[in-house]
Each structure stands twice: as C-alpha cells, then as structure tokens.
mmCIF file of C-alpha atoms in Angstrom:
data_model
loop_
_atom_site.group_PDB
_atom_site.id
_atom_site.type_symbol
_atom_site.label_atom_id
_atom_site.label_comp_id
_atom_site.label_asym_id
_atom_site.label_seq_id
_atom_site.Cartn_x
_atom_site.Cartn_y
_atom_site.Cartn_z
ATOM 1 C CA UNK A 198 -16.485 -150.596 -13.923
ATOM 2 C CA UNK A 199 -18.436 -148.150 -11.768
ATOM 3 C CA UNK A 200 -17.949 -144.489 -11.908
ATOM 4 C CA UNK A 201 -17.271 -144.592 -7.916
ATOM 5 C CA UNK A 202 -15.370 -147.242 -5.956
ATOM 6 C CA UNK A 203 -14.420 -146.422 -2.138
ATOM 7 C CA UNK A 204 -12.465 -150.020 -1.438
ATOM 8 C CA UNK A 205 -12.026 -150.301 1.867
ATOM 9 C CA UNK A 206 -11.720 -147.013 3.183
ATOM 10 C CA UNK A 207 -10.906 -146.185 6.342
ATOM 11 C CA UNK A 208 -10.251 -142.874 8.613
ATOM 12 C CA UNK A 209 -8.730 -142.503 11.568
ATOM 13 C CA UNK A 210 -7.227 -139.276 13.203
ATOM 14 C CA UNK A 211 -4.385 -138.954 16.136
ATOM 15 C CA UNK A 212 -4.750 -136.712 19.095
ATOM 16 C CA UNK A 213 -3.215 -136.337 22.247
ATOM 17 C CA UNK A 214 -1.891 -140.312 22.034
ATOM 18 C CA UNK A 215 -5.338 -141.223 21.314
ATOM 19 C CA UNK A 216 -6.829 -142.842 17.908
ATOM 20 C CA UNK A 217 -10.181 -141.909 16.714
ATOM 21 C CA UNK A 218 -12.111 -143.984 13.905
ATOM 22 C CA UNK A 219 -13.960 -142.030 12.162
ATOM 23 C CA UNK A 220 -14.422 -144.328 9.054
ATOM 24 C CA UNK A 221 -14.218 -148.401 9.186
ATOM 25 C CA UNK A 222 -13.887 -150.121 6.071
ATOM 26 C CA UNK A 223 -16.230 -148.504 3.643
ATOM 27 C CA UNK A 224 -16.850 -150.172 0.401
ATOM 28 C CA UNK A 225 -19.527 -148.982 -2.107
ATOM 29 C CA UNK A 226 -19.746 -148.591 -5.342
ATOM 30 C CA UNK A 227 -21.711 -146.014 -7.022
ATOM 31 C CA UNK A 228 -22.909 -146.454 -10.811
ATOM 32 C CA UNK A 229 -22.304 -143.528 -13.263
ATOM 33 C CA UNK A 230 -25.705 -141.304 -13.533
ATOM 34 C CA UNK A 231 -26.689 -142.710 -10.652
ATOM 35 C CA UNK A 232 -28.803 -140.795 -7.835
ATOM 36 C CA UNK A 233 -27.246 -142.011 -4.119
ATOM 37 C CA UNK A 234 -28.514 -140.303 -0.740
ATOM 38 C CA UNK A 235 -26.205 -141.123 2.185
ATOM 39 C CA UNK A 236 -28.017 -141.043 5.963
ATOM 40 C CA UNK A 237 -26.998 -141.125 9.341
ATOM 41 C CA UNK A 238 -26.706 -139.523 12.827
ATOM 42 C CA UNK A 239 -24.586 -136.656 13.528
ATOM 43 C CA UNK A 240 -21.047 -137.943 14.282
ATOM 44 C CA UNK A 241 -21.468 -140.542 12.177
ATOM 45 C CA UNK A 242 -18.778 -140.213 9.520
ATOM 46 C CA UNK A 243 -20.843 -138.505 7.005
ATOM 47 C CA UNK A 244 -18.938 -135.380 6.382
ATOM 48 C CA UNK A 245 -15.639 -137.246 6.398
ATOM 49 C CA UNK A 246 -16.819 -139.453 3.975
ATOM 50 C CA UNK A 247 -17.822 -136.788 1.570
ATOM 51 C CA UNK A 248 -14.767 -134.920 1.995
ATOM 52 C CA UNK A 249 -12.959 -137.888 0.774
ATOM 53 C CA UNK A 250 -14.677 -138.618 -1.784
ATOM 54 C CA UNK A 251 -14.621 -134.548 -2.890
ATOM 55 C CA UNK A 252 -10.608 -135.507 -3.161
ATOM 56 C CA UNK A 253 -10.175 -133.072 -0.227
ATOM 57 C CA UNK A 254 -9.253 -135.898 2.570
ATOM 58 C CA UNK A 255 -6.996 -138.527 2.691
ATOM 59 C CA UNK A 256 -7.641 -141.571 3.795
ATOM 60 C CA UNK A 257 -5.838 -143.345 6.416
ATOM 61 C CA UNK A 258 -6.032 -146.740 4.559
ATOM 62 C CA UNK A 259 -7.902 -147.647 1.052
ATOM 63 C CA UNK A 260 -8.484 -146.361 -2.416
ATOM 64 C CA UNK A 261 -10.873 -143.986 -4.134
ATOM 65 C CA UNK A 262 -11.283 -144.643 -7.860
ATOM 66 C CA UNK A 263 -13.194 -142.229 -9.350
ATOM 67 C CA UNK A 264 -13.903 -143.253 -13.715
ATOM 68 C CA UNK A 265 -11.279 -145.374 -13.081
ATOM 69 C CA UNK A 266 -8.613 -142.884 -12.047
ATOM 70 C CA UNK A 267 -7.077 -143.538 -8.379
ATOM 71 C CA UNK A 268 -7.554 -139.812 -6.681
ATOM 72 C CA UNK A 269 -5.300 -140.159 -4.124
ATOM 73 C CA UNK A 270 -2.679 -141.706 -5.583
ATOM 74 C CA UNK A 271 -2.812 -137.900 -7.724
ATOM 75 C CA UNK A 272 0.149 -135.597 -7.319
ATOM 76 C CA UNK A 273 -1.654 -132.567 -4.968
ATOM 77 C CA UNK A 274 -1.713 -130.235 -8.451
ATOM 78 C CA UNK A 275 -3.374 -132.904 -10.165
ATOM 79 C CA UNK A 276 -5.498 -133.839 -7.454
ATOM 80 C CA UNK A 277 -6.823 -130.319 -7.491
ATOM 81 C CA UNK A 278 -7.279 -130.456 -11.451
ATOM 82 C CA UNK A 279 -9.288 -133.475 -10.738
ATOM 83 C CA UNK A 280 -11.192 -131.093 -8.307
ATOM 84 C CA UNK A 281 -12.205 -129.332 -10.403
ATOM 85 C CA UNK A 282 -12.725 -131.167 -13.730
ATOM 86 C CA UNK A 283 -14.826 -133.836 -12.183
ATOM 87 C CA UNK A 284 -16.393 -132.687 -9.021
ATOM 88 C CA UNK A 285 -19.078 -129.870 -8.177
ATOM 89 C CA UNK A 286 -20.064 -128.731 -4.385
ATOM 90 C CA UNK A 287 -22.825 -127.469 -3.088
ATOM 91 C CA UNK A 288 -22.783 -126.814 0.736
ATOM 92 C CA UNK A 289 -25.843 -126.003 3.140
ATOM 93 C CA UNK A 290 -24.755 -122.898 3.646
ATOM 94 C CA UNK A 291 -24.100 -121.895 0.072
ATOM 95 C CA UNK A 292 -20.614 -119.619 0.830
ATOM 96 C CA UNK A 293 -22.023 -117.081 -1.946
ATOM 97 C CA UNK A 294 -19.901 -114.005 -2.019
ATOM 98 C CA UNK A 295 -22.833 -111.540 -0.821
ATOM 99 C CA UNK A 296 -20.806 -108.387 -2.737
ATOM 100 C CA UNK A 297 -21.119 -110.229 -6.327
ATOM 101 C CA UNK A 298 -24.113 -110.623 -8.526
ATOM 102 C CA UNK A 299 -25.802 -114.235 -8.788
ATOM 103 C CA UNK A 300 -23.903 -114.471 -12.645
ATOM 104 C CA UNK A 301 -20.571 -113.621 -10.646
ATOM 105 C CA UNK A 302 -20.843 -115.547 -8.375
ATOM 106 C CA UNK A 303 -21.742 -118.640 -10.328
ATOM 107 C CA UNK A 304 -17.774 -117.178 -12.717
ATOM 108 C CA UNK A 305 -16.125 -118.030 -9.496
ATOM 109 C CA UNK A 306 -14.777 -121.285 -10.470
ATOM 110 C CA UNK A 307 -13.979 -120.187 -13.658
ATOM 111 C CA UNK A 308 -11.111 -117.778 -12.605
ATOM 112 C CA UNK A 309 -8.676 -120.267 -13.205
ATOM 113 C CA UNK A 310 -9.187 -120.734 -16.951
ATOM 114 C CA UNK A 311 -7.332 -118.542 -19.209
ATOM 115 C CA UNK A 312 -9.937 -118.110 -21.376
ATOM 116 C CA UNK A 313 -11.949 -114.451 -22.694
ATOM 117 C CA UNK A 314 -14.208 -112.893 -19.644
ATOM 118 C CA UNK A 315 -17.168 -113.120 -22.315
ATOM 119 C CA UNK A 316 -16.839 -116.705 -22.400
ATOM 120 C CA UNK A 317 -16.724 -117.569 -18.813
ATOM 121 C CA UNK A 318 -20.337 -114.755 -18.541
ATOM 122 C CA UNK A 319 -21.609 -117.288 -21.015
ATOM 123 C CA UNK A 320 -20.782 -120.555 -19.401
ATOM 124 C CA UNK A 321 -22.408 -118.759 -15.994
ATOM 125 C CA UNK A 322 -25.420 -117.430 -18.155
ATOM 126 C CA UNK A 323 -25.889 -121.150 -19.472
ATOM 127 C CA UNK A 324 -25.367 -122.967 -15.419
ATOM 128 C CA UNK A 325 -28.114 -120.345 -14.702
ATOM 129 C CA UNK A 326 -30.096 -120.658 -17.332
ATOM 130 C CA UNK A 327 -30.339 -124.510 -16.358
ATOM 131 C CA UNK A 328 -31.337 -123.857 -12.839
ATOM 132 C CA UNK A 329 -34.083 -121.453 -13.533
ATOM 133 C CA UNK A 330 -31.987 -118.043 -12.668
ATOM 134 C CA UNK A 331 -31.083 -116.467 -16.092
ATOM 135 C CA UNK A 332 -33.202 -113.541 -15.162
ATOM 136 C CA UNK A 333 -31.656 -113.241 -11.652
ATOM 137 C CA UNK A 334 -28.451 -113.110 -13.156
ATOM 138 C CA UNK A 335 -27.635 -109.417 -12.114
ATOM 139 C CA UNK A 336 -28.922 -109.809 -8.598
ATOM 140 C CA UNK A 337 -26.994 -110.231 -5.421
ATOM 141 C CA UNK A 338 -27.497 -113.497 -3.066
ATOM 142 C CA UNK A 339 -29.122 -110.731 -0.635
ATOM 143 C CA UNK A 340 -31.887 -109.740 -3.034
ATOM 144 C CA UNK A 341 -32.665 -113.915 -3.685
ATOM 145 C CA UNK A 342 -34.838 -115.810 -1.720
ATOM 146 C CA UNK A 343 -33.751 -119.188 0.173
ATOM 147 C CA UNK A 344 -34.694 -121.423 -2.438
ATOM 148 C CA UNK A 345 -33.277 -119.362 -5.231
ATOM 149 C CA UNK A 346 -29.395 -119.128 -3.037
ATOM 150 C CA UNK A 347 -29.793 -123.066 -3.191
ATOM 151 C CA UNK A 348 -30.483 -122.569 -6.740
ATOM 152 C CA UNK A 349 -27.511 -120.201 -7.239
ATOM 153 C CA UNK A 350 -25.222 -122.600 -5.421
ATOM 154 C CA UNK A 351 -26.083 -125.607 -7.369
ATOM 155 C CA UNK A 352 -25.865 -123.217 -10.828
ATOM 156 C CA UNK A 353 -22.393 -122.523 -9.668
ATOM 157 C CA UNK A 354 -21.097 -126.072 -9.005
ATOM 158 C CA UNK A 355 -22.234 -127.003 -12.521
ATOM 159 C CA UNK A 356 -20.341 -124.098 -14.366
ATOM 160 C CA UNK A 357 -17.448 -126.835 -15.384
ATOM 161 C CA UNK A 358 -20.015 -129.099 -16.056
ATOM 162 C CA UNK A 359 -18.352 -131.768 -13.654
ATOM 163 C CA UNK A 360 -19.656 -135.351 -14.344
ATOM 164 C CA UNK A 361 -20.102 -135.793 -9.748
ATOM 165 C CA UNK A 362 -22.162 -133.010 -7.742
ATOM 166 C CA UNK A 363 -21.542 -133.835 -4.083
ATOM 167 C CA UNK A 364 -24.128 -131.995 -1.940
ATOM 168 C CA UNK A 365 -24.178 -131.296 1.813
ATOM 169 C CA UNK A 366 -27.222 -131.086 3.158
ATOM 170 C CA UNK A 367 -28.381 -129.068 0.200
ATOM 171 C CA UNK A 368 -32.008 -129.113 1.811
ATOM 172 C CA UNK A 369 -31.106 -128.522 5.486
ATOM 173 C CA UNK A 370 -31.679 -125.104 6.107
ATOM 174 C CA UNK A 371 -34.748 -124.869 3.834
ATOM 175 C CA UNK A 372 -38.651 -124.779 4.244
ATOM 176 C CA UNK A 373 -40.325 -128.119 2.747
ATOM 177 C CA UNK A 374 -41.685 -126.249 -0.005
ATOM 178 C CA UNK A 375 -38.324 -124.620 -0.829
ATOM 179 C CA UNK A 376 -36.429 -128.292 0.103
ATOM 180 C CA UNK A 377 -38.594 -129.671 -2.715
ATOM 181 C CA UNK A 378 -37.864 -127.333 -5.569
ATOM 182 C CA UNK A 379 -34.403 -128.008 -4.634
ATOM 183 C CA UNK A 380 -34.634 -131.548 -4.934
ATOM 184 C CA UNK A 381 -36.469 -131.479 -8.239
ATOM 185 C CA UNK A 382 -33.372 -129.556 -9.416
ATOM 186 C CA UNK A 383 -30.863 -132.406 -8.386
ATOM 187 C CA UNK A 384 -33.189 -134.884 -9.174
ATOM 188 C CA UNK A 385 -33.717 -133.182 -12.867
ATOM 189 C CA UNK A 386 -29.711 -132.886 -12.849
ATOM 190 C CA UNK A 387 -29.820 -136.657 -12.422
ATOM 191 C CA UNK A 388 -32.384 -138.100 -14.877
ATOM 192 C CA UNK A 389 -30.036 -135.951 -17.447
ATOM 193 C CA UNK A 390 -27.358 -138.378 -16.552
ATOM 194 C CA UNK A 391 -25.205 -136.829 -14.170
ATOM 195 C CA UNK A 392 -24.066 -138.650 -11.217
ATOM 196 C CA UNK A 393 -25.502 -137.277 -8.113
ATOM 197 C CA UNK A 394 -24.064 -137.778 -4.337
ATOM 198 C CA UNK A 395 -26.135 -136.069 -1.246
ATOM 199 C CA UNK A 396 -25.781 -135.960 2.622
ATOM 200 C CA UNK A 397 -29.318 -135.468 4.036
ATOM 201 C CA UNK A 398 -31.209 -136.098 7.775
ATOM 202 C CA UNK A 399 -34.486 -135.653 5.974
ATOM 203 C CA UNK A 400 -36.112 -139.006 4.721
ATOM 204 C CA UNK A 401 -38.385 -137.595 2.117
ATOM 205 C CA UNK A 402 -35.859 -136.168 0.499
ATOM 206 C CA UNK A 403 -33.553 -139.534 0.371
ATOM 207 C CA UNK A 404 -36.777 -141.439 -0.817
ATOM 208 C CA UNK A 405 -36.399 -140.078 -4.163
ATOM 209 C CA UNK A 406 -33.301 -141.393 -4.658
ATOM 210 C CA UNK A 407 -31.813 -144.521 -6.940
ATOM 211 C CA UNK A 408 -30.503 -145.661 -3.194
ATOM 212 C CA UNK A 409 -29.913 -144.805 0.084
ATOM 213 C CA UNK A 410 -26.842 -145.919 2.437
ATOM 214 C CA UNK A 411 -26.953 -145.704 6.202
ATOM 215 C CA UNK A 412 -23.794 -145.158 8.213
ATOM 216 C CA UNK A 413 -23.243 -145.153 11.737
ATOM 217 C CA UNK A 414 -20.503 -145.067 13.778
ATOM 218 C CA UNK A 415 -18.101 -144.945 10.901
ATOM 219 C CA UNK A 416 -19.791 -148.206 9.559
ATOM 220 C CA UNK A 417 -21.852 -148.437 6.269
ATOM 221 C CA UNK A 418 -25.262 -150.358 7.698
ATOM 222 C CA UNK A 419 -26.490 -153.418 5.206
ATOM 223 C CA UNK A 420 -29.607 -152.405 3.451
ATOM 224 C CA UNK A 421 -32.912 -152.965 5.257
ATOM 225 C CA UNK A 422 -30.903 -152.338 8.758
ATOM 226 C CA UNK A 423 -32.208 -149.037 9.155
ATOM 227 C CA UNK A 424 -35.487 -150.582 9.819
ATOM 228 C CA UNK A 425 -39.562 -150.753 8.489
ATOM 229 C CA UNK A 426 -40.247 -147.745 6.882
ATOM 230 C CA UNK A 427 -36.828 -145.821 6.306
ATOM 231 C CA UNK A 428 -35.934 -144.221 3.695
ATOM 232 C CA UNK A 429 -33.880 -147.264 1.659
ATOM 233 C CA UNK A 430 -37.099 -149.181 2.234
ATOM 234 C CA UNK A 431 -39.350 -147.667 0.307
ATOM 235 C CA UNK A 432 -40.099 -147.721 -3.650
ATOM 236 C CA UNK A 433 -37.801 -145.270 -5.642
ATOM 237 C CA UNK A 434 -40.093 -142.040 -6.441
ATOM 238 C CA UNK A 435 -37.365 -140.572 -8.651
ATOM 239 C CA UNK A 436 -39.649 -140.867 -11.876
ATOM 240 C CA UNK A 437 -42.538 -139.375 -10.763
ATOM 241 C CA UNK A 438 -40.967 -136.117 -10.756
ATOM 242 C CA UNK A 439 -41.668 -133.789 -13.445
ATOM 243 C CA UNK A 440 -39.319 -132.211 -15.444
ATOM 244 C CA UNK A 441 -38.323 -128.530 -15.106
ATOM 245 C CA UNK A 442 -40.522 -126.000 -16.513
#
C-alpha cells in the first residue's frame, strides 16, 4: 500500500452564501521514501493541500491515509499525536524563537515528552548534528546565516524523527547558492529513506525530485501538461547529488 493516499479529496469553504473550491478531487499516491515536489501558481490550492495532508485541515469530502492509518477519521488528541509522531514542518519563514539558542530551539517539539532535559539536549544535539549545526548549537537564529536558519528549521522538524517532512517553500526566501545547500539537505534526508513532501515555484529545485505534480485551480494537472521543458519533464537528477560532508 503506499505510505500516502489523498482519495478524492476535495476543499471547499463557505462565505457570505458563496462556495469556494479550493481543492477538486485530488488523488495521488505517494510511495514511502519517496522524494515528491508539488508546483503551481499562487492560488492554486497548494497550501491547502499541504495543510491537509500535515493533518491540520479537514477536508470537505475524501480520505487521507497516511501508513495506512485514516487521519481524519482520528479523534482531535490523536490526530495531534499523529502530528507529531509522523509528520515534521519546515516553513519558509522558519518561526525560530529568536530569544533561544539554535539547540533550543530545535527541543521545542520535545516539550511534550516527559522524559529527562538531558535526553531531549541529546536528541537536539543528534537533529543538529545531522544537518551540519552541532557546532552552532549555542547560537541564536540572529547570529546564523540564511542558509544555516533553513538548516536549523529542518534540524528541528526531524527531532522526533517523523517518517513525512512536509516543506513550504523551504527554498523561497533563499539565494541560489543557499537554496542549493538546502536542497542537498532534503535531498540527503531522502536517499536515507525518509519520505519527503515540498511546495516550491522554483523549477530547479523540483527537478531533483523522484516526481513532480502540477496543480492549478484546485486540480492536480496529468503529467506532461505542464508543458516542454518543466520541471516533471525532465530526467530525475536526485542521484547525482553528493552526500553530506
């Protein structure tokens, strides 16, 4: 079965007397350690697609199965368990708490356990460690550069060591140089086996992706609609990046 199935998924939102589709009948399935790089133009249904599938959205109609468990068919406490056994976020604009160090920062979502303070330093030591930060652990997000905050960010989503990242336009507000080391971090994240979701407008960044998927207007686009020369029409470069030094 695959690790992600959105079956038929629609969103639709009520104001004033008026309907709004957002969403139209998405189904896609997404393989487990898969890399997956979804397009399209602002307005599109992007966000609202990743906010359902981060278990923080309901849908109007359909299912989200997510390793076989139905998310929003989850009691809201379990729902938010699911949250955060299974899922990590990482936004564009990171939402680092500028009045912690990088290593508290990346405790945050760690609070919850009742476990020793030592262990949770550990666990943040390790997610840092893996991102290339271990000796920035003392630092605050003010005294990091760009790339390293996009580093930070991604170090904290992986402190429970979720099997999904979900990442918003992790790239966005990045130089290309910067963009790229940030990629090669997800991308690394994903040739370990982890399943790997991303929003993106940039095309070199969803051509090193297992796949892309185009949405517009609330509508997933068959593959090759996009056009000559986008992004889902090019050969995977996913394996020609090295690993992390």
């Amino acid at each position: 079965m695959p690790f992600i199935v959105l079956d038929h998924v629609s969103k639709t939102y009520q104001s004033n007397g008026a309907t709004t589709c957002v969403l139209s009948d998405v189904t896609q399935h997404v393989q487990e350690g898969e890399f997956v790089c979804l397009m399209g133009p602002s307005g599109s249904g992007k966000s609202t697609l990743l906010a359902i599938l981060g278990a923080m959205s309901h849908p109007s109609q359909g299912r989200l199965l997510i390793d076989g468990i139905d998310v929003y068919d989850l009691a809201d406490e379990a729902r938010a368990d699911f949250r955060r056994e299974y899922l990590g976020f990482v936004f564009q604009q990171h939402h680092l708490m500028p009045y912690l160090t990088a290593v508290e920062n990346v405790m945050l979502p760690l609070a919850v356990l009742r476990s020793p303070g030592g262990y949770k330093r550990q666990r943040a030591m390790e997610a840092l460690y893996r991102v290339g930060l271990a000796d920035k652990a003392a630092r605050l997000p003010g005294q990091l550069s760009g790339g390293e905050q996009g580093r930070l960010a991604i170090a904290r989503a992986l402190v429970n060591d979720p099997p999904l990242l979900l990442a918003d336009e992790p790239t966005g507000a990045l130089d290309t140089h910067t963009g790229s080391q940030i990629m090669e971090v997800l991308l690394e994240l994903g040739r370990q086996g982890r399943t790997v979701f991303i929003v993106t407008h940039n095309p070199e960044s969803a051509a090193l992706a297992d796949r892309t998927i185009h949405i517009r207007d609330g509508r997933i686009q068959p593959p090759g609609a996009a056009g000559p020369g986008s992004a889902d029409s090019r050969p995977s470069a996913r394996l020609i990046g090295a690993p992390l030094s």
